[in-house]
Amino acid sequence: MAQLLLLSEYRRDGRRVFFDREDLNHLLGVYSRQVARGIWRDYAIDHRSNMAIFSIFKRSQEQAIFTVTKVLLRGDKEPNYVLLSRNRQIKSSRDLRQVIDVLQRQLTVVER
């Protein structure tokens, strides 16, 4: 026997997090400038239950050199943006532009 479920009750608790148009304009703007300079070559966008991730690659086959994560924690109304490089946190802010400013400064990853 079939059971009737209301979609509003079926949806998961919590909200999914995505980059909006303004976020993507900022991220792709700095990305395109670095591609034109020949520094970055690829990017990826990933979505998880409470975060959206924009990863930047020097080469497609390697791990991301920079990652911008938009995280929405329980109880928060505003997302937090976190800039990571090789799993090290560089900058965290509620304003994406502050995180982008760090990326715009000629950042380079030094290989060890």
N, CA, C and O atoms as a printed pandas DataFrame, in Angstrom:
     atom_number atom_name residue_name chain_id  residue_number  x_coord  y_coord  z_coord
0              1         N          MET        A               1    0.832   -1.179    0.000
1              2        CA          MET        A               1    0.000    0.000    0.000
2              3         C          MET        A               1    0.884    1.253    0.000
3              4         O          MET        A               1    1.845    1.337    0.765
4              5         N          ALA        A               2    0.563    2.202   -0.840
5              6        CA          ALA        A               2    1.340    3.428   -0.981
6              7         C          ALA        A               2    1.072    4.369    0.178
7              8         O          ALA        A               2   -0.030    4.423    0.725
8              9         N          GLN        A               3    2.114    5.112    0.538
9             10        CA          GLN        A               3    1.994    6.080    1.612
10            11         C          GLN        A               3    2.168    7.474    1.031
11            12         O          GLN        A               3    3.099    7.713    0.262
12            13         N          LEU        A               4    1.298    8.376    1.383
13            14        CA          LEU        A               4    1.326    9.741    0.875
14            15         C          LEU        A               4    2.203   10.602    1.776
15            16         O          LEU        A               4    2.010   10.636    2.991
16            17         N          LEU        A               5    3.168   11.299    1.175
17            18        CA          LEU        A               5    4.068   12.184    1.911
18            19         C          LEU        A               5    3.980   13.592    1.345
19            20         O          LEU        A               5    3.913   13.781    0.131
20            21         N          LEU        A               6    3.982   14.571    2.228
21            22        CA          LEU        A               6    4.050   15.959    1.789
22            23         C          LEU        A               6    5.504   16.304    1.524
23            24         O          LEU        A               6    6.376   15.993    2.335
24            25         N          LEU        A               7    5.773   16.950    0.383
25            26        CA          LEU        A               7    7.143   17.298    0.052
26            27         C          LEU        A               7    7.782   18.203    1.096
27            28         O          LEU        A               7    8.975   18.074    1.373
28            29         N          SER        A               8    7.020   19.104    1.672
29            30        CA          SER        A               8    7.571   20.004    2.684
30            31         C          SER        A               8    8.062   19.241    3.910
31            32         O          SER        A               8    9.021   19.665    4.554
32            33         N          GLU        A               9    7.425   18.137    4.235
33            34        CA          GLU        A               9    7.866   17.319    5.358
34            35         C          GLU        A               9    8.990   16.380    4.951
35            36         O          GLU        A               9    9.775   15.955    5.799
36            37         N          TYR        A              10    9.081   16.054    3.684
37            38        CA          TYR        A              10   10.072   15.096    3.199
38            39         C          TYR        A              10   11.457   15.710    3.040
39            40         O          TYR        A              10   12.467   15.020    3.177
40            41         N          ARG        A              11   11.503   17.005    2.752
41            42        CA          ARG        A              11   12.789   17.669    2.533
42            43         C          ARG        A              11   13.655   17.591    3.773
43            44         O          ARG        A              11   13.168   17.564    4.903
44            45         N          ARG        A              12   14.959   17.556    3.525
45            46        CA          ARG        A              12   15.916   17.495    4.628
46            47         C          ARG        A              12   15.868   18.758    5.458
47            48         O          ARG        A              12   15.535   19.838    4.969
48            49         N          ASP        A              13   16.212   18.596    6.735
49            50        CA          ASP        A              13   16.374   19.775    7.581
50            51         C          ASP        A              13   17.616   20.525    7.130
51            52         O          ASP        A              13   18.594   19.918    6.695
52            53         N          GLY        A              14   17.574   21.825    7.234
53            54        CA          GLY        A              14   18.717   22.623    6.809
54            55         C          GLY        A              14   18.578   23.045    5.361
55            56         O          GLY        A              14   17.792   22.488    4.595
56            57         N          ARG        A              15   19.363   24.043    5.012
57            58        CA          ARG        A              15   19.308   24.558    3.645
58            59         C          ARG        A              15   20.550   24.154    2.886
59            60         O          ARG        A              15   21.630   24.020    3.461
60            61         N          ARG        A              16   20.391   23.964    1.614
61            62        CA          ARG        A              16   21.545   23.717    0.751
62            63         C          ARG        A              16   22.194   25.059    0.454
63            64         O          ARG        A              16   21.523   26.088    0.393
64            65         N          VAL        A              17   23.489   25.033    0.273
65            66        CA          VAL        A              17   24.248   26.262    0.036
66            67         C          VAL        A              17   24.784   26.243   -1.390
67            68         O          VAL        A              17   25.366   25.254   -1.836
68            69         N          PHE        A              18   24.580   27.348   -2.093
69            70        CA          PHE        A              18   25.064   27.494   -3.461
70            71         C          PHE        A              18   25.710   28.865   -3.604
71            72         O          PHE        A              18   25.427   29.779   -2.830
72            73         N          PHE        A              19   26.581   29.000   -4.601
73            74        CA          PHE        A              19   27.095   30.314   -4.954
74            75         C          PHE        A              19   26.019   31.010   -5.773
75            76         O          PHE        A              19   25.488   30.428   -6.718
76            77         N          ASP        A              20   25.690   32.248   -5.422
77            78        CA          ASP        A              20   24.720   32.985   -6.222
78            79         C          ASP        A              20   25.448   33.697   -7.367
79            80         O          ASP        A              20   26.668   33.597   -7.493
80            81         N          ARG        A              21   24.707   34.395   -8.176
81            82        CA          ARG        A              21   25.268   35.048   -9.358
82            83         C          ARG        A              21   26.367   36.058   -8.996
83            84         O          ARG        A              21   27.402   36.123   -9.659
84            85         N          GLU        A              22   26.132   36.830   -7.958
85            86        CA          GLU        A              22   27.127   37.826   -7.536
86            87         C          GLU        A              22   28.414   37.142   -7.062
87            88         O          GLU        A              22   29.514   37.590   -7.385
88            89         N          ASP        A              23   28.269   36.057   -6.297
89            90        CA          ASP        A              23   29.448   35.296   -5.856
90            91         C          ASP        A              23   30.244   34.798   -7.054
91            92         O          ASP        A              23   31.464   34.956   -7.111
92            93         N          LEU        A              24   29.550   34.201   -8.000
93            94        CA          LEU        A              24   30.230   33.646   -9.180
94            95         C          LEU        A              24   30.878   34.738  -10.023
95            96         O          LEU        A              24   31.954   34.524  -10.582
96            97         N          ASN        A              25   30.243   35.903  -10.124
97            98        CA          ASN        A              25   30.853   37.015  -10.863
98            99         C          ASN        A              25   32.186   37.418  -10.242
99           100         O          ASN        A              25   33.162   37.647  -10.956
100          101         N          HIS        A              26   32.227   37.505   -8.920
101          102        CA          HIS        A              26   33.475   37.862   -8.237
102          103         C          HIS        A              26   34.529   36.766   -8.418
103          104         O          HIS        A              26   35.676   37.049   -8.762
104          105         N          LEU        A              27   34.131   35.524   -8.186
105          106        CA          LEU        A              27   35.085   34.409   -8.273
106          107         C          LEU        A              27   35.628   34.233   -9.684
107          108         O          LEU        A              27   36.835   34.086   -9.874
108          109         N          LEU        A              28   34.741   34.248  -10.672
109          110        CA          LEU        A              28   35.180   34.044  -12.054
110          111         C          LEU        A              28   35.942   35.249  -12.591
111          112         O          LEU        A              28   36.762   35.110  -13.499
112          113         N          GLY        A              29   35.677   36.432  -12.037
113          114        CA          GLY        A              29   36.429   37.616  -12.442
114          115         C          GLY        A              29   37.900   37.500  -12.086
115          116         O          GLY        A              29   38.768   37.721  -12.931
116          117         N          VAL        A              30   38.183   37.153  -10.832
117          118        CA          VAL        A              30   39.581   37.001  -10.421
118          119         C          VAL        A              30   40.200   35.768  -11.087
119          120         O          VAL        A              30   41.384   35.768  -11.427
120          121         N          TYR        A              31   39.397   34.724  -11.268
121          122        CA          TYR        A              31   39.901   33.516  -11.931
122          123         C          TYR        A              31   40.320   33.818  -13.376
123          124         O          TYR        A              31   41.389   33.392  -13.814
124          125         N          SER        A              32   39.489   34.544  -14.106
125          126        CA          SER        A              32   39.792   34.812  -15.517
126          127         C          SER        A              32   41.048   35.675  -15.673
127          128         O          SER        A              32   41.812   35.496  -16.621
128          129         N          ARG        A              33   41.259   36.607  -14.746
129          130        CA          ARG        A              33   42.479   37.419  -14.810
130          131         C          ARG        A              33   43.726   36.565  -14.592
131          132         O          ARG        A              33   44.741   36.779  -15.255
132          133         N          GLN        A              34   43.663   35.619  -13.689
133          134        CA          GLN        A              34   44.811   34.750  -13.431
134          135         C          GLN        A              34   45.017   33.742  -14.564
135          136         O          GLN        A              34   46.151   33.346  -14.833
136          137         N          VAL        A              35   43.954   33.328  -15.221
137          138        CA          VAL        A              35   44.085   32.451  -16.391
138          139         C          VAL        A              35   44.758   33.217  -17.521
139          140         O          VAL        A              35   45.626   32.678  -18.208
140          141         N          ALA        A              36   44.361   34.471  -17.718
141          142        CA          ALA        A              36   44.963   35.282  -18.772
142          143         C          ALA        A              36   46.460   35.481  -18.534
143          144         O          ALA        A              36   47.224   35.610  -19.490
144          145         N          ARG        A              37   46.882   35.507  -17.284
145          146        CA          ARG        A              37   48.297   35.642  -16.953
146          147         C          ARG        A              37   49.027   34.299  -17.036
147          148         O          ARG        A              37   50.252   34.250  -16.927
148          149         N          GLY        A              38   48.275   33.210  -17.229
149          150        CA          GLY        A              38   48.889   31.887  -17.354
150          151         C          GLY        A              38   49.202   31.213  -16.031
151          152         O          GLY        A              38   49.976   30.257  -15.997
152          153         N          ILE        A              39   48.612   31.695  -14.934
153          154        CA          ILE        A              39   48.907   31.153  -13.608
154          155         C          ILE        A              39   47.966   30.009  -13.252
155          156         O          ILE        A              39   48.414   28.968  -12.771
156          157         N          TRP        A              40   46.675   30.189  -13.480
157          158        CA          TRP        A              40   45.695   29.151  -13.162
158          159         C          TRP        A              40   45.159   28.565  -14.455
159          160         O          TRP        A              40   45.130   29.237  -15.486
160          161         N          ARG        A              41   44.737   27.313  -14.398
161          162        CA          ARG        A              41   44.276   26.674  -15.634
162          163         C          ARG        A              41   42.908   26.014  -15.546
163          164         O          ARG        A              41   42.270   25.793  -16.575
164          165         N          ASP        A              42   42.445   25.695  -14.351
165          166        CA          ASP        A              42   41.185   24.951  -14.234
166          167         C          ASP        A              42   40.498   25.299  -12.920
167          168         O          ASP        A              42   41.140   25.758  -11.975
168          169         N          TYR        A              43   39.195   25.078  -12.871
169          170        CA          TYR        A              43   38.450   25.258  -11.628
170          171         C          TYR        A              43   37.354   24.199  -11.546
171          172         O          TYR        A              43   37.005   23.559  -12.538
172          173         N          ALA        A              44   36.825   24.033  -10.344
173          174        CA          ALA        A              44   35.722   23.094  -10.126
174          175         C          ALA        A              44   34.801   23.692   -9.067
175          176         O          ALA        A              44   35.241   24.395   -8.157
176          177         N          ILE        A              45   33.516   23.394   -9.211
177          178        CA          ILE        A              45   32.532   23.827   -8.219
178          179         C          ILE        A              45   31.869   22.572   -7.668
179          180         O          ILE        A              45   31.421   21.709   -8.423
180          181         N          ASP        A              46   31.813   22.484   -6.348
181          182        CA          ASP        A              46   31.233   21.321   -5.680
182          183         C          ASP        A              46   30.237   21.818   -4.645
183          184         O          ASP        A              46   30.419   22.884   -4.058
184          185         N          HIS        A              47   29.186   21.042   -4.425
185          186        CA          HIS        A              47   28.178   21.396   -3.426
186          187         C          HIS        A              47   28.011   20.234   -2.460
187          188         O          HIS        A              47   27.879   19.079   -2.864
188          189         N          ARG        A              48   28.021   20.564   -1.188
189          190        CA          ARG        A              48   27.735   19.594   -0.140
190          191         C          ARG        A              48   26.565   20.119    0.667
191          192         O          ARG        A              48   26.043   21.192    0.363
192          193         N          SER        A              49   26.146   19.399    1.673
193          194        CA          SER        A              49   24.908   19.740    2.371
194          195         C          SER        A              49   24.902   21.156    2.947
195          196         O          SER        A              49   23.887   21.844    2.845
196          197         N          ASN        A              50   25.989   21.606    3.540
197          198        CA          ASN        A              50   25.978   22.945    4.135
198          199         C          ASN        A              50   27.068   23.848    3.572
199          200         O          ASN        A              50   27.396   24.873    4.170
200          201         N          MET        A              51   27.639   23.467    2.406
201          202        CA          MET        A              51   28.705   24.297    1.843
202          203         C          MET        A              51   28.774   24.188    0.325
203          204         O          MET        A              51   28.373   23.189   -0.272
204          205         N          ALA        A              52   29.295   25.246   -0.271
205          206        CA          ALA        A              52   29.613   25.276   -1.701
206          207         C          ALA        A              52   31.112   25.538   -1.804
207          208         O          ALA        A              52   31.656   26.348   -1.054
208          209         N          ILE        A              53   31.778   24.853   -2.733
209          210        CA          ILE        A              53   33.231   24.916   -2.817
210          211         C          ILE        A              53   33.651   25.294   -4.236
211          212         O          ILE        A              53   33.212   24.675   -5.205
212          213         N          PHE        A              54   34.507   26.318   -4.355
213          214        CA          PHE        A              54   35.084   26.742   -5.622
214          215         C          PHE        A              54   36.573   26.450   -5.528
215          216         O          PHE        A              54   37.285   27.112   -4.773
216          217         N          SER        A              55   37.055   25.467   -6.284
217          218        CA          SER        A              55   38.454   25.048   -6.232
218          219         C          SER        A              55   39.192   25.542   -7.460
219          220         O          SER        A              55   38.659   25.506   -8.569
220          221         N          ILE        A              56   40.424   26.006   -7.264
221          222        CA          ILE        A              56   41.260   26.541   -8.331
222          223         C          ILE        A              56   42.490   25.656   -8.478
223          224         O          ILE        A              56   43.149   25.316   -7.495
224          225         N          PHE        A              57   42.791   25.282   -9.735
225          226        CA          PHE        A              57   43.885   24.364  -10.010
226          227         C          PHE        A              57   44.923   25.017  -10.914
227          228         O          PHE        A              57   44.589   25.787  -11.814
228          229         N          LYS        A              58   46.177   24.698  -10.659
229          230        CA          LYS        A              58   47.243   25.113  -11.559
230          231         C          LYS        A              58   47.287   24.153  -12.743
231          232         O          LYS        A              58   47.473   24.566  -13.888
232          233         N          ARG        A              59   47.115   22.880  -12.450
233          234        CA          ARG        A              59   46.996   21.844  -13.485
234          235         C          ARG        A              59   45.829   20.944  -13.111
235          236         O          ARG        A              59   45.578   20.719  -11.927
236          237         N          SER        A              60   45.126   20.436  -14.085
237          238        CA          SER        A              60   43.931   19.633  -13.838
238          239         C          SER        A              60   44.206   18.394  -13.005
239          240         O          SER        A              60   43.354   17.981  -12.218
240          241         N          GLN        A              61   45.366   17.801  -13.162
241          242        CA          GLN        A              61   45.657   16.533  -12.515
242          243         C          GLN        A              61   46.098   16.686  -11.066
243          244         O          GLN        A              61   46.190   15.685  -10.356
244          245         N          GLU        A              62   46.368   17.884  -10.608
245          246        CA          GLU        A              62   46.867   18.106   -9.260
246          247         C          GLU        A              62   45.733   18.471   -8.314
247          248         O          GLU        A              62   44.590   18.660   -8.730
248          249         N          GLN        A              63   46.076   18.566   -7.026
249          250        CA          GLN        A              63   45.080   19.012   -6.068
250          251         C          GLN        A              63   44.930   20.527   -6.175
251          252         O          GLN        A              63   45.806   21.212   -6.703
252          253         N          ALA        A              64   43.824   21.033   -5.676
253          254        CA          ALA        A              64   43.538   22.464   -5.772
254          255         C          ALA        A              64   44.580   23.282   -5.023
255          256         O          ALA        A              64   44.983   22.932   -3.913
256          257         N          ILE        A              65   45.016   24.392   -5.654
257          258        CA          ILE        A              65   45.974   25.257   -4.970
258          259         C          ILE        A              65   45.249   26.241   -4.053
259          260         O          ILE        A              65   45.777   26.620   -3.007
260          261         N          PHE        A              66   44.040   26.656   -4.442
261          262        CA          PHE        A              66   43.205   27.507   -3.598
262          263         C          PHE        A              66   41.781   26.989   -3.632
263          264         O          PHE        A              66   41.314   26.465   -4.644
264          265         N          THR        A              67   41.097   27.145   -2.503
265          266        CA          THR        A              67   39.699   26.742   -2.401
266          267         C          THR        A              67   38.943   27.833   -1.657
267          268         O          THR        A              67   39.328   28.237   -0.560
268          269         N          VAL        A              68   37.860   28.304   -2.270
269          270        CA          VAL        A              68   36.970   29.252   -1.599
270          271         C          VAL        A              68   35.716   28.477   -1.226
271          272         O          VAL        A              68   35.036   27.921   -2.088
272          273         N          THR        A              69   35.418   28.447    0.073
273          274        CA          THR        A              69   34.288   27.684    0.578
274          275         C          THR        A              69   33.258   28.638    1.164
275          276         O          THR        A              69   33.589   29.531    1.945
276          277         N          LYS        A              70   32.006   28.434    0.774
277          278        CA          LYS        A              70   30.890   29.193    1.338
278          279         C          LYS        A              70   30.173   28.237    2.293
279          280         O          LYS        A              70   29.588   27.242    1.864
280          281         N          VAL        A              71   30.225   28.546    3.582
281          282        CA          VAL        A              71   29.699   27.637    4.602
282          283         C          VAL        A              71   28.562   28.315    5.344
283          284         O          VAL        A              71   28.651   29.483    5.721
284          285         N          LEU        A              72   27.493   27.561    5.546
285          286        CA          LEU        A              72   26.371   28.044    6.348
286          287         C          LEU        A              72   26.177   27.063    7.500
287          288         O          LEU        A              72   25.698   25.945    7.310
288          289         N          LEU        A              73   26.555   27.501    8.689
289          290        CA          LEU        A              73   26.435   26.646    9.864
290          291         C          LEU        A              73   25.043   26.773   10.459
291          292         O          LEU        A              73   24.347   27.763   10.234
292          293         N          ARG        A              74   24.648   25.767   11.216
293          294        CA          ARG        A              74   23.314   25.797   11.842
294          295         C          ARG        A              74   23.148   27.045   12.695
295          296         O          ARG        A              74   24.040   27.425   13.454
296          297         N          GLY        A              75   22.011   27.661   12.557
297          298        CA          GLY        A              75   21.720   28.852   13.334
298          299         C          GLY        A              75   22.203   30.143   12.701
299          300         O          GLY        A              75   21.736   31.221   13.069
300          301         N          ASP        A              76   23.124   30.056   11.762
301          302        CA          ASP        A              76   23.621   31.254   11.092
302          303         C          ASP        A              76   22.680   31.654    9.965
303          304         O          ASP        A              76   22.151   30.803    9.251
304          305         N          LYS        A              77   22.480   32.952    9.815
305          306        CA          LYS        A              77   21.678   33.439    8.701
306          307         C          LYS        A              77   22.558   33.877    7.547
307          308         O          LYS        A              77   22.145   33.834    6.388
308          309         N          GLU        A              78   23.777   34.299    7.868
309          310        CA          GLU        A              78   24.734   34.746    6.858
310          311         C          GLU        A              78   25.797   33.672    6.669
311          312         O          GLU        A              78   26.276   33.095    7.646
312          313         N          PRO        A              79   26.172   33.399    5.419
313          314        CA          PRO        A              79   27.239   32.409    5.194
314          315         C          PRO        A              79   28.612   32.979    5.542
315          316         O          PRO        A              79   28.798   34.195    5.595
316          317         N          ASN        A              80   29.541   32.107    5.770
317          318        CA          ASN        A              80   30.925   32.476    6.019
318          319         C          ASN        A              80   31.751   31.987    4.842
319          320         O          ASN        A              80   31.574   30.856    4.388
320          321         N          TYR        A              81   32.654   32.828    4.339
321          322        CA          TYR        A              81   33.528   32.467    3.231
322          323         C          TYR        A              81   34.921   32.181    3.789
323          324         O          TYR        A              81   35.452   32.956    4.585
324          325         N          VAL        A              82   35.502   31.066    3.365
325          326        CA          VAL        A              82   36.804   30.654    3.865
326          327         C          VAL        A              82   37.715   30.400    2.669
327          328         O          VAL        A              82   37.343   29.685    1.739
328          329         N          LEU        A              83   38.920   30.994    2.697
329          330        CA          LEU        A              83   39.923   30.763    1.667
330          331         C          LEU        A              83   40.962   29.795    2.224
331          332         O          LEU        A              83   41.579   30.057    3.257
332          333         N          LEU        A              84   41.146   28.678    1.530
333          334        CA          LEU        A              84   42.115   27.662    1.930
334          335         C          LEU        A              84   43.154   27.501    0.844
335          336         O          LEU        A              84   42.869   27.667   -0.341
336          337         N          SER        A              85   44.369   27.173    1.266
337          338        CA          SER        A              85   45.427   26.804    0.340
338          339         C          SER        A              85   46.075   25.542    0.883
339          340         O          SER        A              85   46.684   25.550    1.952
340          341         N          ARG        A              86   45.936   24.464    0.135
341          342        CA          ARG        A              86   46.506   23.173    0.566
342          343         C          ARG        A              86   46.062   22.842    1.987
343          344         O          ARG        A              86   46.880   22.450    2.819
344          345         N          ASN        A              87   44.769   23.000    2.265
345          346        CA          ASN        A              87   44.139   22.691    3.558
346          347         C          ASN        A              87   44.586   23.597    4.703
347          348         O          ASN        A              87   44.373   23.261    5.868
348          349         N          ARG        A              88   45.194   24.725    4.398
349          350        CA          ARG        A              88   45.522   25.728    5.401
350          351         C          ARG        A              88   44.615   26.934    5.197
351          352         O          ARG        A              88   44.475   27.438    4.083
352          353         N          GLN        A              89   44.010   27.385    6.273
353          354        CA          GLN        A              89   43.133   28.538    6.181
354          355         C          GLN        A              89   43.944   29.817    6.062
355          356         O          GLN        A              89   44.818   30.095    6.883
356          357         N          ILE        A              90   43.636   30.596    5.017
357          358        CA          ILE        A              90   44.328   31.866    4.785
358          359         C          ILE        A              90   43.479   33.035    5.261
359          360         O          ILE        A              90   43.989   33.967    5.884
360          361         N          LYS        A              91   42.178   32.986    4.967
361          362        CA          LYS        A              91   41.288   34.104    5.293
362          363         C          LYS        A              91   39.885   33.567    5.517
363          364         O          LYS        A              91   39.462   32.611    4.867
364          365         N          SER        A              92   39.173   34.186    6.436
365          366        CA          SER        A              92   37.777   33.854    6.697
366          367         C          SER        A              92   37.016   35.150    6.906
367          368         O          SER        A              92   37.474   36.037    7.627
368          369         N          SER        A              93   35.851   35.262    6.273
369          370        CA          SER        A              93   35.078   36.499    6.373
370          371         C          SER        A              93   33.619   36.235    5.992
371          372         O          SER        A              93   33.308   35.273    5.291
372          373         N          ARG        A              94   32.752   37.098    6.463
373          374        CA          ARG        A              94   31.344   37.038    6.059
374          375         C          ARG        A              94   31.150   37.716    4.697
375          376         O          ARG        A              94   30.098   37.581    4.073
376          377         N          ASP        A              95   32.168   38.441    4.247
377          378        CA          ASP        A              95   32.102   39.183    2.989
378          379         C          ASP        A              95   33.044   38.531    1.969
379          380         O          ASP        A              95   34.252   38.474    2.198
380          381         N          LEU        A              96   32.514   38.047    0.866
381          382        CA          LEU        A              96   33.312   37.374   -0.155
382          383         C          LEU        A              96   34.373   38.305   -0.734
383          384         O          LEU        A              96   35.462   37.853   -1.090
384          385         N          ARG        A              97   34.074   39.584   -0.831
385          386        CA          ARG        A              97   35.034   40.522   -1.419
386          387         C          ARG        A              97   36.344   40.594   -0.632
387          388         O          ARG        A              97   37.407   40.793   -1.220
388          389         N          GLN        A              98   36.277   40.434    0.681
389          390        CA          GLN        A              98   37.500   40.435    1.492
390          391         C          GLN        A              98   38.347   39.204    1.187
391          392         O          GLN        A              98   39.576   39.279    1.184
392          393         N          VAL        A              99   37.695   38.076    0.931
393          394        CA          VAL        A              99   38.408   36.851    0.581
394          395         C          VAL        A              99   38.997   36.979   -0.822
395          396         O          VAL        A              99   40.122   36.543   -1.067
396          397         N          ILE        A             100   38.242   37.572   -1.736
397          398        CA          ILE        A             100   38.706   37.768   -3.116
398          399         C          ILE        A             100   39.904   38.714   -3.148
399          400         O          ILE        A             100   40.823   38.525   -3.945
400          401         N          ASP        A             101   39.897   39.727   -2.287
401          402        CA          ASP        A             101   41.024   40.672   -2.238
402          403         C          ASP        A             101   42.338   39.947   -1.953
403          404         O          ASP        A             101   43.377   40.306   -2.508
404          405         N          VAL        A             102   42.298   38.944   -1.105
405          406        CA          VAL        A             102   43.502   38.167   -0.806
406          407         C          VAL        A             102   43.951   37.414   -2.050
407          408         O          VAL        A             102   45.149   37.332   -2.323
408          409         N          LEU        A             103   43.004   36.861   -2.809
409          410        CA          LEU        A             103   43.343   36.145   -4.044
410          411         C          LEU        A             103   43.913   37.081   -5.110
411          412         O          LEU        A             103   44.777   36.681   -5.889
412          413         N          GLN        A             104   43.439   38.309   -5.145
413          414        CA          GLN        A             104   43.896   39.248   -6.168
414          415         C          GLN        A             104   45.335   39.699   -5.949
415          416         O          GLN        A             104   46.022   40.075   -6.899
416          417         N          ARG        A             105   45.787   39.662   -4.711
417          418        CA          ARG        A             105   47.198   39.993   -4.445
418          419         C          ARG        A             105   48.036   38.858   -4.965
419          420         O          ARG        A             105   47.831   37.742   -4.487
420          421         N          GLN        A             106   48.869   39.000   -5.804
421          422        CA          GLN        A             106   49.672   38.022   -6.516
422          423         C          GLN        A             106   50.086   36.818   -5.662
423          424         O          GLN        A             106   51.278   36.596   -5.453
424          425         N          LEU        A             107   49.125   36.047   -5.170
425          426        CA          LEU        A             107   49.427   34.876   -4.357
426          427         C          LEU        A             107   50.010   33.760   -5.196
427          428         O          LEU        A             107   49.531   33.485   -6.297
428          429         N          THR        A             108   51.024   33.130   -4.687
429          430        CA          THR        A             108   51.579   31.951   -5.331
430          431         C          THR        A             108   51.860   30.912   -4.266
431          432         O          THR        A             108   52.189   31.251   -3.129
432          433         N          VAL        A             109   51.731   29.669   -4.626
433          434        CA          VAL        A             109   51.992   28.578   -3.708
434          435         C          VAL        A             109   53.431   28.132   -3.910
435          436         O          VAL        A             109   53.848   27.875   -5.039
436          437         N          VAL        A             110   54.173   28.040   -2.855
437          438        CA          VAL        A             110   55.560   27.601   -2.921
438          439         C          VAL        A             110   55.601   26.104   -2.668
439          440         O          VAL        A             110   55.132   25.623   -1.637
440          441         N          GLU        A             111   56.165   25.376   -3.615
441          442        CA          GLU        A             111   56.275   23.921   -3.476
442          443         C          GLU        A             111   57.383   23.591   -2.498
443          444         O          GLU        A             111   58.457   24.192   -2.535
444          445         N          ARG        A             112   57.118   22.625   -1.615
445          446        CA          ARG        A             112   58.155   22.182   -0.671
446          447         C          ARG        A             112   58.799   20.914   -1.135
447          448         O          ARG        A             112   59.693   20.395   -0.467
